[in-house]
Coordinates of N, CA, C and O and ligand atoms in Angstrom, one line a residue:
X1 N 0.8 -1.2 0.0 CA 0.0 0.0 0.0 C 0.9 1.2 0.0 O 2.0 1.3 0.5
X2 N 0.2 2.4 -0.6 CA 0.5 3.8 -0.5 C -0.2 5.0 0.1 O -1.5 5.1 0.2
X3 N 0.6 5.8 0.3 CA 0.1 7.1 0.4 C -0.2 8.0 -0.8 O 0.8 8.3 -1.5
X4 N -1.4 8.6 -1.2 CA -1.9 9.0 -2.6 C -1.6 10.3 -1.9 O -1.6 10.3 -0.7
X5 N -1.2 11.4 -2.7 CA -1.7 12.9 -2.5 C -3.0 13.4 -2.5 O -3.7 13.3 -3.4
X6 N -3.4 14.1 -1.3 CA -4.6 14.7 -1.4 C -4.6 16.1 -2.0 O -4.1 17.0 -1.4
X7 N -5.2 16.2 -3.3 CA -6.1 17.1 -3.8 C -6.6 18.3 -3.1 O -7.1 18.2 -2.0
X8 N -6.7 19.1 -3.6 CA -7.2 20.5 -2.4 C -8.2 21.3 -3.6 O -8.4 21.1 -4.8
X9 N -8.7 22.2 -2.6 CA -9.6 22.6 -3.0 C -9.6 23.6 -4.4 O -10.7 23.7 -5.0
X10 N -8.5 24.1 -4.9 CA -8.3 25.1 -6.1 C -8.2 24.4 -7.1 O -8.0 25.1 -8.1
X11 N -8.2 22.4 -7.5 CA -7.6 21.8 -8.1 C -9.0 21.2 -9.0 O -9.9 20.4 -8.6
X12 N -8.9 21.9 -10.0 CA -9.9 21.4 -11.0 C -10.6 20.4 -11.2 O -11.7 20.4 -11.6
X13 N -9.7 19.0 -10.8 CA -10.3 17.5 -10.9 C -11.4 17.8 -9.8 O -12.5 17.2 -10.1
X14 N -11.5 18.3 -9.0 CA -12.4 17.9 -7.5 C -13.9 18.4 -8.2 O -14.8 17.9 -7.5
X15 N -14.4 19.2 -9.3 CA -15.2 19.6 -10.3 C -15.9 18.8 -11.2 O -16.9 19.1 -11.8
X16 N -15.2 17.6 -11.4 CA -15.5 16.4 -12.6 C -16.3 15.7 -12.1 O -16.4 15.3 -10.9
X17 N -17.0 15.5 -13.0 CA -18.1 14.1 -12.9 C -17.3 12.8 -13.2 O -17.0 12.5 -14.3
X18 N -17.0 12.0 -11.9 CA -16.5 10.9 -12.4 C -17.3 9.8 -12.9 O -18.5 9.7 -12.7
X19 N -16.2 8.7 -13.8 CA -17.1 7.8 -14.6 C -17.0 6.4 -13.2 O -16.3 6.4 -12.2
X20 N -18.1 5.3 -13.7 CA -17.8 4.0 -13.2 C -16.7 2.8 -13.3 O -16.1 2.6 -14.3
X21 N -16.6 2.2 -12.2 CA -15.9 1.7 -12.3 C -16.4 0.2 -13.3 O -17.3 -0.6 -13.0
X22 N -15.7 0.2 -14.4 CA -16.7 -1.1 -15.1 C -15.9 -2.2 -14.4 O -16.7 -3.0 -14.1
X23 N -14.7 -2.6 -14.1 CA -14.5 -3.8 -13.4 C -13.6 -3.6 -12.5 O -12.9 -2.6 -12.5
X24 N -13.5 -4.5 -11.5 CA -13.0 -4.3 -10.2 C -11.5 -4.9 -10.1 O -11.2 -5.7 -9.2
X25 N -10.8 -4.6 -11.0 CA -9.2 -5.1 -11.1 C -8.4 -5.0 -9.8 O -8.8 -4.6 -8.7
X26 N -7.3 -5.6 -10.2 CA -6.1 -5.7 -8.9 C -5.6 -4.1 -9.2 O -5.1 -3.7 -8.2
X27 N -5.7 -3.2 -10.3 CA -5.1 -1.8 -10.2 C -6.3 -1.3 -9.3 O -5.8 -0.6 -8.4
X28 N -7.6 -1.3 -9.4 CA -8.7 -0.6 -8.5 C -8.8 -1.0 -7.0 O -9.1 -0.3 -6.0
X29 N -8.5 -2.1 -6.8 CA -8.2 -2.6 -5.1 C -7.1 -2.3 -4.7 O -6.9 -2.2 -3.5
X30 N -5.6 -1.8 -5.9 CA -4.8 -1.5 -4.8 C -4.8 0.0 -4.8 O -4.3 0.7 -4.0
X31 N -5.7 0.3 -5.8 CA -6.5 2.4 -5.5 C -7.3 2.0 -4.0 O -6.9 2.8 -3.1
X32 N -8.0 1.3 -3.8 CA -9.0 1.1 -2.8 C -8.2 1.5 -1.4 O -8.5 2.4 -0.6
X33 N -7.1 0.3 -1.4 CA -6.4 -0.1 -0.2 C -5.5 1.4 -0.3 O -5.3 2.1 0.7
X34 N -5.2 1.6 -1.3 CA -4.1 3.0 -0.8 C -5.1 4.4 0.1 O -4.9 5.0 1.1
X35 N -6.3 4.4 -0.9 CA -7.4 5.6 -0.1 C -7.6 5.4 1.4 O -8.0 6.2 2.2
X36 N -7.3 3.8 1.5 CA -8.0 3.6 3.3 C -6.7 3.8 4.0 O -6.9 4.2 5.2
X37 N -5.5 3.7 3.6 CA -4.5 4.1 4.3 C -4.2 5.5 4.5 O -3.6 6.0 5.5
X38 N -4.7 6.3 3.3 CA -4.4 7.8 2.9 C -5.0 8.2 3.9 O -4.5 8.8 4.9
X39 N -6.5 7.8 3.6 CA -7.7 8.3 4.9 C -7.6 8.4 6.2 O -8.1 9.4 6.7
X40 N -6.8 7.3 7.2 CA -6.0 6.9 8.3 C -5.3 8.1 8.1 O -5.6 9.1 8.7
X41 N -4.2 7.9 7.4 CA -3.1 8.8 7.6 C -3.3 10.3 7.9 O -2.6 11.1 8.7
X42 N -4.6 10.6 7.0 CA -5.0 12.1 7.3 C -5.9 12.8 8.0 O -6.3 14.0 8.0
X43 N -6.5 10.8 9.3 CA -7.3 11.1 10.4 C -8.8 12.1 9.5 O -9.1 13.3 9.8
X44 N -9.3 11.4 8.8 CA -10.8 11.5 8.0 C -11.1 10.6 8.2 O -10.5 9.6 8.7
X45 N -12.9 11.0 7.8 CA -14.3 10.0 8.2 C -14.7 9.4 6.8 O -15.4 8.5 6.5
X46 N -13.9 10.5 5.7 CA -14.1 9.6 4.2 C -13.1 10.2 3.2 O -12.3 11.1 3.4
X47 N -13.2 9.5 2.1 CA -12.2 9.9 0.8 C -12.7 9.4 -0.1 O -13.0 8.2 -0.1
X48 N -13.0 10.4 -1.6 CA -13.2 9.9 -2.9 C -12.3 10.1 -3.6 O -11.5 11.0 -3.7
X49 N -12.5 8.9 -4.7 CA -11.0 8.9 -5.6 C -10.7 9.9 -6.2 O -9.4 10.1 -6.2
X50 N -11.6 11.0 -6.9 CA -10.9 12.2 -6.9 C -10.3 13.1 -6.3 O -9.8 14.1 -6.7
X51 N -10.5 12.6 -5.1 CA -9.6 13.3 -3.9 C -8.1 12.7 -3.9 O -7.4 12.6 -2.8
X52 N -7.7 12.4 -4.9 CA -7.0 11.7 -5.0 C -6.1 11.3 -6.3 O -5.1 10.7 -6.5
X53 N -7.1 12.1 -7.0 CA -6.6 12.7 -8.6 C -7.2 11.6 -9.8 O -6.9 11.5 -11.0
X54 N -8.0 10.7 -8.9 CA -8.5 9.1 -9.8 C -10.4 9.9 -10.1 O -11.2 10.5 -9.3
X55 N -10.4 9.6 -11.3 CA -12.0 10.3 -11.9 C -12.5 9.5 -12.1 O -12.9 9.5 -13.3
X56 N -12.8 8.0 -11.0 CA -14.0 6.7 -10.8 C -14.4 7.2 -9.3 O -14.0 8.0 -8.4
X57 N -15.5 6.5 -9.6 CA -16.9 6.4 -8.8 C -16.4 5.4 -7.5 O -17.1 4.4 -7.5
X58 N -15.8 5.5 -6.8 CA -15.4 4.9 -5.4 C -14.9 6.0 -4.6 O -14.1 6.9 -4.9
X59 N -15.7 5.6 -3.4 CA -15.0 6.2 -1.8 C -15.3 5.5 -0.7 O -16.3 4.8 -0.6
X60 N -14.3 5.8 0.3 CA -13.9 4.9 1.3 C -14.7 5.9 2.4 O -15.0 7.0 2.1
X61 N -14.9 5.5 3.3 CA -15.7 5.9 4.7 C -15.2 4.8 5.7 O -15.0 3.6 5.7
X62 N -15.1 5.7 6.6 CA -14.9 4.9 8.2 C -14.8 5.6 9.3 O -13.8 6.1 9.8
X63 N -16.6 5.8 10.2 CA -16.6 7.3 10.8 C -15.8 6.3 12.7 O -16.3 6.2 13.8
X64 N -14.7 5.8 12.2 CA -14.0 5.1 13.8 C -15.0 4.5 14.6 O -14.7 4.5 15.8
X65 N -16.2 3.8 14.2 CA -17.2 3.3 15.0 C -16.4 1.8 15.4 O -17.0 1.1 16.2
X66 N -15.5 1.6 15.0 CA -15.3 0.2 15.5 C -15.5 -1.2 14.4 O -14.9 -2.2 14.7
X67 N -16.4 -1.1 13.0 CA -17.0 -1.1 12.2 C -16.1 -1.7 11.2 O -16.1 -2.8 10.6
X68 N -15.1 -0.4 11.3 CA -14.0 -1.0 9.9 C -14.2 0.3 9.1 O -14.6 1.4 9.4
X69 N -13.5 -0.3 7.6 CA -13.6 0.9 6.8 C -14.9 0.5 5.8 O -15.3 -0.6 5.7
X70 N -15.3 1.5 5.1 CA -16.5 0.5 4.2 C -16.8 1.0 2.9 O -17.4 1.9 2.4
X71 N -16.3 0.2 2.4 CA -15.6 0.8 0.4 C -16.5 0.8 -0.2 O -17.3 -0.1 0.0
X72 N -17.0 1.7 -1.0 CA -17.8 1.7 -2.0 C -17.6 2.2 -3.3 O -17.2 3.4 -3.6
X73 N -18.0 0.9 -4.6 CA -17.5 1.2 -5.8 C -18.8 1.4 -6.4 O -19.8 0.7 -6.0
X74 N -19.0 2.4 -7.4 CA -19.9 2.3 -8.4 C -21.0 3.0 -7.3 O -22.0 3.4 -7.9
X75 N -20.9 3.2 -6.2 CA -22.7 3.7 -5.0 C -23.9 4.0 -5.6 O -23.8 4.2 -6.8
X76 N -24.6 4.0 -5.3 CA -25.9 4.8 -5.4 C -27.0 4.8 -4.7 O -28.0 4.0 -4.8
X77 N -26.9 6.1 -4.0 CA -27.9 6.1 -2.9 C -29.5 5.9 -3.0 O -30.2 6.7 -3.5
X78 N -29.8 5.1 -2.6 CA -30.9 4.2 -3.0 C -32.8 4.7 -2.4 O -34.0 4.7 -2.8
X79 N -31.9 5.4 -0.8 CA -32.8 5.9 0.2 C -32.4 7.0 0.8 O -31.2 7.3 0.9
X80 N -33.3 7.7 1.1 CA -32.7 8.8 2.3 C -33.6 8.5 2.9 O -34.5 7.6 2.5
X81 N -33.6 9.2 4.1 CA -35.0 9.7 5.3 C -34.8 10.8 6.2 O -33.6 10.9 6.6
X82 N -35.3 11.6 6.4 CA -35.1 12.3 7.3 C -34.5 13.8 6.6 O -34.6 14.3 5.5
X83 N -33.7 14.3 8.1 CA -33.0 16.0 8.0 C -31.9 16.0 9.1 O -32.2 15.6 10.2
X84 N -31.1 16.3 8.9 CA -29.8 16.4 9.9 C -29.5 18.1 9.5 O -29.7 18.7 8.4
X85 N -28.8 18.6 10.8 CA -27.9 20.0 10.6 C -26.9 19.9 11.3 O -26.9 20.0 12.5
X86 N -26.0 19.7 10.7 CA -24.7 19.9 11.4 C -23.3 19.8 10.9 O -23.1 19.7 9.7
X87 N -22.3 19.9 11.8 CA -20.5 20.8 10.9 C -20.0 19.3 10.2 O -19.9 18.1 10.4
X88 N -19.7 20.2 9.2 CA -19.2 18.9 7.9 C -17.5 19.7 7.9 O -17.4 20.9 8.3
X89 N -16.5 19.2 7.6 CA -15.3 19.0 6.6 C -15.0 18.2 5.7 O -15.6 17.2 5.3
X90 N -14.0 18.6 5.5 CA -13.4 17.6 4.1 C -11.9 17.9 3.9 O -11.3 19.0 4.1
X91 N -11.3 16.7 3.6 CA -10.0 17.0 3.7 C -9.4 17.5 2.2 O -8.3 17.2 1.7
X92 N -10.1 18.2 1.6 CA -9.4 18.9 0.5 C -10.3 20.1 0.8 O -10.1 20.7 -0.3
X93 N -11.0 20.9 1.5 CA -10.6 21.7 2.2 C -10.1 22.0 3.7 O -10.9 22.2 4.6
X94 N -8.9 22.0 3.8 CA -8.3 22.2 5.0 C -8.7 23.7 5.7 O -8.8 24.8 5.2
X95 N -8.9 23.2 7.2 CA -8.8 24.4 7.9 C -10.2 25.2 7.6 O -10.4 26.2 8.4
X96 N -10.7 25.0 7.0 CA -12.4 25.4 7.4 C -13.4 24.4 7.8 O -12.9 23.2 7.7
X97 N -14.6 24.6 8.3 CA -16.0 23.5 8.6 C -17.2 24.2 8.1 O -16.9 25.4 8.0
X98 N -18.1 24.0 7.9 CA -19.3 24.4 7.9 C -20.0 23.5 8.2 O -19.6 22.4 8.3
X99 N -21.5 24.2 8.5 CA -23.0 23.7 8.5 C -23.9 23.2 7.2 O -24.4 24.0 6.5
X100 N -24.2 21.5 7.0 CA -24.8 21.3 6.6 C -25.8 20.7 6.5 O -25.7 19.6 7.1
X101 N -26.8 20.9 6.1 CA -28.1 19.7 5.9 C -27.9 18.4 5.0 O -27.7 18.3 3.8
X102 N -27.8 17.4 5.8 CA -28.1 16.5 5.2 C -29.3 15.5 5.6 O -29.8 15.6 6.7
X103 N -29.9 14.1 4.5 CA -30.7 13.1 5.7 C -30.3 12.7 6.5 O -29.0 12.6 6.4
X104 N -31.0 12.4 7.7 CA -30.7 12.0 8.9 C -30.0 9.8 8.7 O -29.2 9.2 9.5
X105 N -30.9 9.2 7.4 CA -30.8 8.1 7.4 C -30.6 8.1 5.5 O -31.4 8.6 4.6
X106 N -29.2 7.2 5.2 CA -29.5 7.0 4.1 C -29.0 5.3 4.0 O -28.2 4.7 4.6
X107 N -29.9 5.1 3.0 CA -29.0 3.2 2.1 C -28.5 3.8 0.8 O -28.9 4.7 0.0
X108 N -27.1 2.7 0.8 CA -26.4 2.9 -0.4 C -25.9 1.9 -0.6 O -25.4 1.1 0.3
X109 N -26.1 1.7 -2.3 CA -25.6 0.3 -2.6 C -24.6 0.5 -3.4 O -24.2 1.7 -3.8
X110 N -24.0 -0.6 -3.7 CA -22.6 -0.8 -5.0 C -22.1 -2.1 -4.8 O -22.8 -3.1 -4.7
X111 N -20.6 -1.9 -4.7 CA -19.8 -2.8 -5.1 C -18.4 -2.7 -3.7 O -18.1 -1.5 -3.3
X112 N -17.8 -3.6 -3.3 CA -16.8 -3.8 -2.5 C -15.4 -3.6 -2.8 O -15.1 -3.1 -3.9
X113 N -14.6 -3.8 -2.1 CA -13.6 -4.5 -2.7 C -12.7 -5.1 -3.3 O -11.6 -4.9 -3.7
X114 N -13.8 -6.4 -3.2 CA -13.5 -7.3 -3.9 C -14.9 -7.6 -5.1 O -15.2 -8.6 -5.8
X115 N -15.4 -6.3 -5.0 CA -16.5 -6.4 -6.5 C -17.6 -7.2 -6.6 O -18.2 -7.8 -7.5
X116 N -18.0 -7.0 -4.7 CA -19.4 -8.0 -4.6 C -20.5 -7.3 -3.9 O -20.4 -6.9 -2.7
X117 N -21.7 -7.1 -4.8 CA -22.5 -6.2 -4.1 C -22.9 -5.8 -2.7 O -23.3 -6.7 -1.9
X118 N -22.7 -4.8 -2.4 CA -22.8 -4.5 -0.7 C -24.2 -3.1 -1.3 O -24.5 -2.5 -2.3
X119 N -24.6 -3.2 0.6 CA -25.1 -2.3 0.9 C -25.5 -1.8 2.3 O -26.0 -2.5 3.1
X120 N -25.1 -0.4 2.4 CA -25.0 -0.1 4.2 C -26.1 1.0 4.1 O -26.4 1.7 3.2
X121 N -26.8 0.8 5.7 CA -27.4 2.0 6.0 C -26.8 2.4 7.0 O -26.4 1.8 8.0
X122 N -26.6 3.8 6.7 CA -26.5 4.7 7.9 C -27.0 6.0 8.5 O -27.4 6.8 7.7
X123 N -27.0 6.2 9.9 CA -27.4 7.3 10.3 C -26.7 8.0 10.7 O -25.5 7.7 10.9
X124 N -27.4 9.5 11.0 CA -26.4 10.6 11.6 C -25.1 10.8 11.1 O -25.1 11.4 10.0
X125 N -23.9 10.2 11.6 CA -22.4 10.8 10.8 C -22.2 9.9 9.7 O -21.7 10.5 8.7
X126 N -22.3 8.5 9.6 CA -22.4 7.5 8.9 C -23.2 7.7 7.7 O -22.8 7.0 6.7
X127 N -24.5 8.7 7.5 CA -25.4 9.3 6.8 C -24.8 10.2 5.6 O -24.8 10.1 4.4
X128 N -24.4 11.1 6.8 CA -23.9 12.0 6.8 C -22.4 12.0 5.8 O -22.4 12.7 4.8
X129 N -21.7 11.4 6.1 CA -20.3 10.9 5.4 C -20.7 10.2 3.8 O -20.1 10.4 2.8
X130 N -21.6 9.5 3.9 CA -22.1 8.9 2.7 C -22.6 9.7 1.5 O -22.3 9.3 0.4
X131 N -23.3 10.8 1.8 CA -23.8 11.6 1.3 C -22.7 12.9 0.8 O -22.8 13.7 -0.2
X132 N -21.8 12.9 1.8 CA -20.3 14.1 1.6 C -19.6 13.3 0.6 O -19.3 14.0 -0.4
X133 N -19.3 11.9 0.6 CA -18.5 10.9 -0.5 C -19.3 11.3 -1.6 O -19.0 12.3 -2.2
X134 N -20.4 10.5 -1.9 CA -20.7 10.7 -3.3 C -21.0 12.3 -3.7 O -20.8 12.5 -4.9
X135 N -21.5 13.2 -3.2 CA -21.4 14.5 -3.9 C -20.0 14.2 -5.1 O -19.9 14.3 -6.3
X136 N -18.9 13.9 -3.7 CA -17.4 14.2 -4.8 C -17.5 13.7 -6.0 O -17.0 14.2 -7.0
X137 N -18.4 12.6 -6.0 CA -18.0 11.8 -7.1 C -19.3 12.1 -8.4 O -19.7 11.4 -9.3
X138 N -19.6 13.4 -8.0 CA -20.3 14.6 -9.1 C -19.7 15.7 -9.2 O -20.2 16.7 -9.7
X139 N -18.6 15.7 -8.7 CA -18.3 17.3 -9.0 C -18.1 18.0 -7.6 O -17.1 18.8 -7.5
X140 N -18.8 17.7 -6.4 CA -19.8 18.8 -5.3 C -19.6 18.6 -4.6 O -19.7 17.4 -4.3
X141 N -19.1 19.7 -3.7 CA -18.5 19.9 -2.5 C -19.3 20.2 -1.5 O -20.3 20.9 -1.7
X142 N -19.0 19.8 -0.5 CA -19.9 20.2 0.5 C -19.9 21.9 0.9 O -20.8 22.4 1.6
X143 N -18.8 22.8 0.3 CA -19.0 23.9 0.4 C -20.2 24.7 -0.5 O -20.8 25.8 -0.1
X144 N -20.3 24.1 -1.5 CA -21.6 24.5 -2.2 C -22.7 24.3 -1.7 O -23.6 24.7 -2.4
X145 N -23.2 23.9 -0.4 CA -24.4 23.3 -0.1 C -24.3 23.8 1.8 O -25.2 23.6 2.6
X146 N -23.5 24.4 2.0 CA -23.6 25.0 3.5 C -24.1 26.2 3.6 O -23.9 27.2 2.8
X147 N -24.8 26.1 4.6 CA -25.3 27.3 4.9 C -24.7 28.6 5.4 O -24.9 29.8 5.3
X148 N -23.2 27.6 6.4 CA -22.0 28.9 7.0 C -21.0 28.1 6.8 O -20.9 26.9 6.9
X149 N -20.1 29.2 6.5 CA -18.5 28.1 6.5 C -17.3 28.9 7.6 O -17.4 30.1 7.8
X150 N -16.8 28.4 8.0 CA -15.7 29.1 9.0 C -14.4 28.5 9.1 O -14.0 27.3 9.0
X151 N -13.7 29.6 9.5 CA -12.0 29.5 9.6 C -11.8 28.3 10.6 O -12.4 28.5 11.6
X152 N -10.9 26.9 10.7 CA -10.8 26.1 11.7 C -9.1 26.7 12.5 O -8.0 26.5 11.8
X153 N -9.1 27.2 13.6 CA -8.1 27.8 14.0 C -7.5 26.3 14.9 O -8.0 25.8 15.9
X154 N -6.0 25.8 13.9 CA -5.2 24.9 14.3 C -4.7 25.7 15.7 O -3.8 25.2 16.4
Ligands
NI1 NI1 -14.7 15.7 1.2

């Protein structure tokens, strides 16, 4: 495994609509496994491959529940429920947070992996994180969608 560079916010890829992943190769699991180490490394609750300079439809989540990490290739959020308000980041932008709305409960399905359909529900930050991943993997940031954003003083 590797450490990928994270992508920041002025960097044009983070804007693209990425494509699917049509098959789940040994080059896409060892993209997988490097994002979950990246993620670790950079102490986040998620990462999408263009966070990372890769323009496919996978991102990794792992809000430290104990749980593991929980990969998703190809997603698509299937359900929501609910309303949540509350401070989002993201590690391509550093050093700010904002306020956002998200559902309170969503299911998403896809692919693992190892390229075998999965699907999780989650709530509150789990929700929450699910919903901040795939934006990325349209283009959209969670800064487009907050209501306030603010300086995070290290
Ligand atoms: Ni993000």
């Amino acid at each position: 495994m590797a450490l990928r560079n994270i992508v920041t916010y002025e960097d044009p890829i983070l804007r693209k609509k990425c494509r699917p992943v049509p098959e789940v190769t040994d080059r896409i699991k060892q993209l997988v496994d490097d994002m979950i180490e990246t993620l670790y490394d950079a102490q986040g609750v998620g990462l999408a491959a263009p966070q990372v300079g890769v323009l496919r439809r996978i991102f990794v989540v792992d809000i430290m529940d104990g749980t593991g990490p929980k990969v998703l290739i190809n997603p698509e959020i299937v359900e929501t429920r609910g309303e949540q308000d509350g401070e989002e980041g993201c590690l391509s932008v550093p050093d700010r947070a904002g306020e956002v709305i998200r559902p309170e409960y969503v299911k998403v399905k896809g692919l693992d992996r190892d390229g075998q359909p999965v699907e999780y529900e989650g709530e509150g930050l789990l929700a929450r994180a699910f919903c901040h991943e795939n934006d990325h993997l349209d283009g959209v940031l969670y800064v487009d969608k907050a209501k306030q954003l603010w300086e995070i003083q290290e």
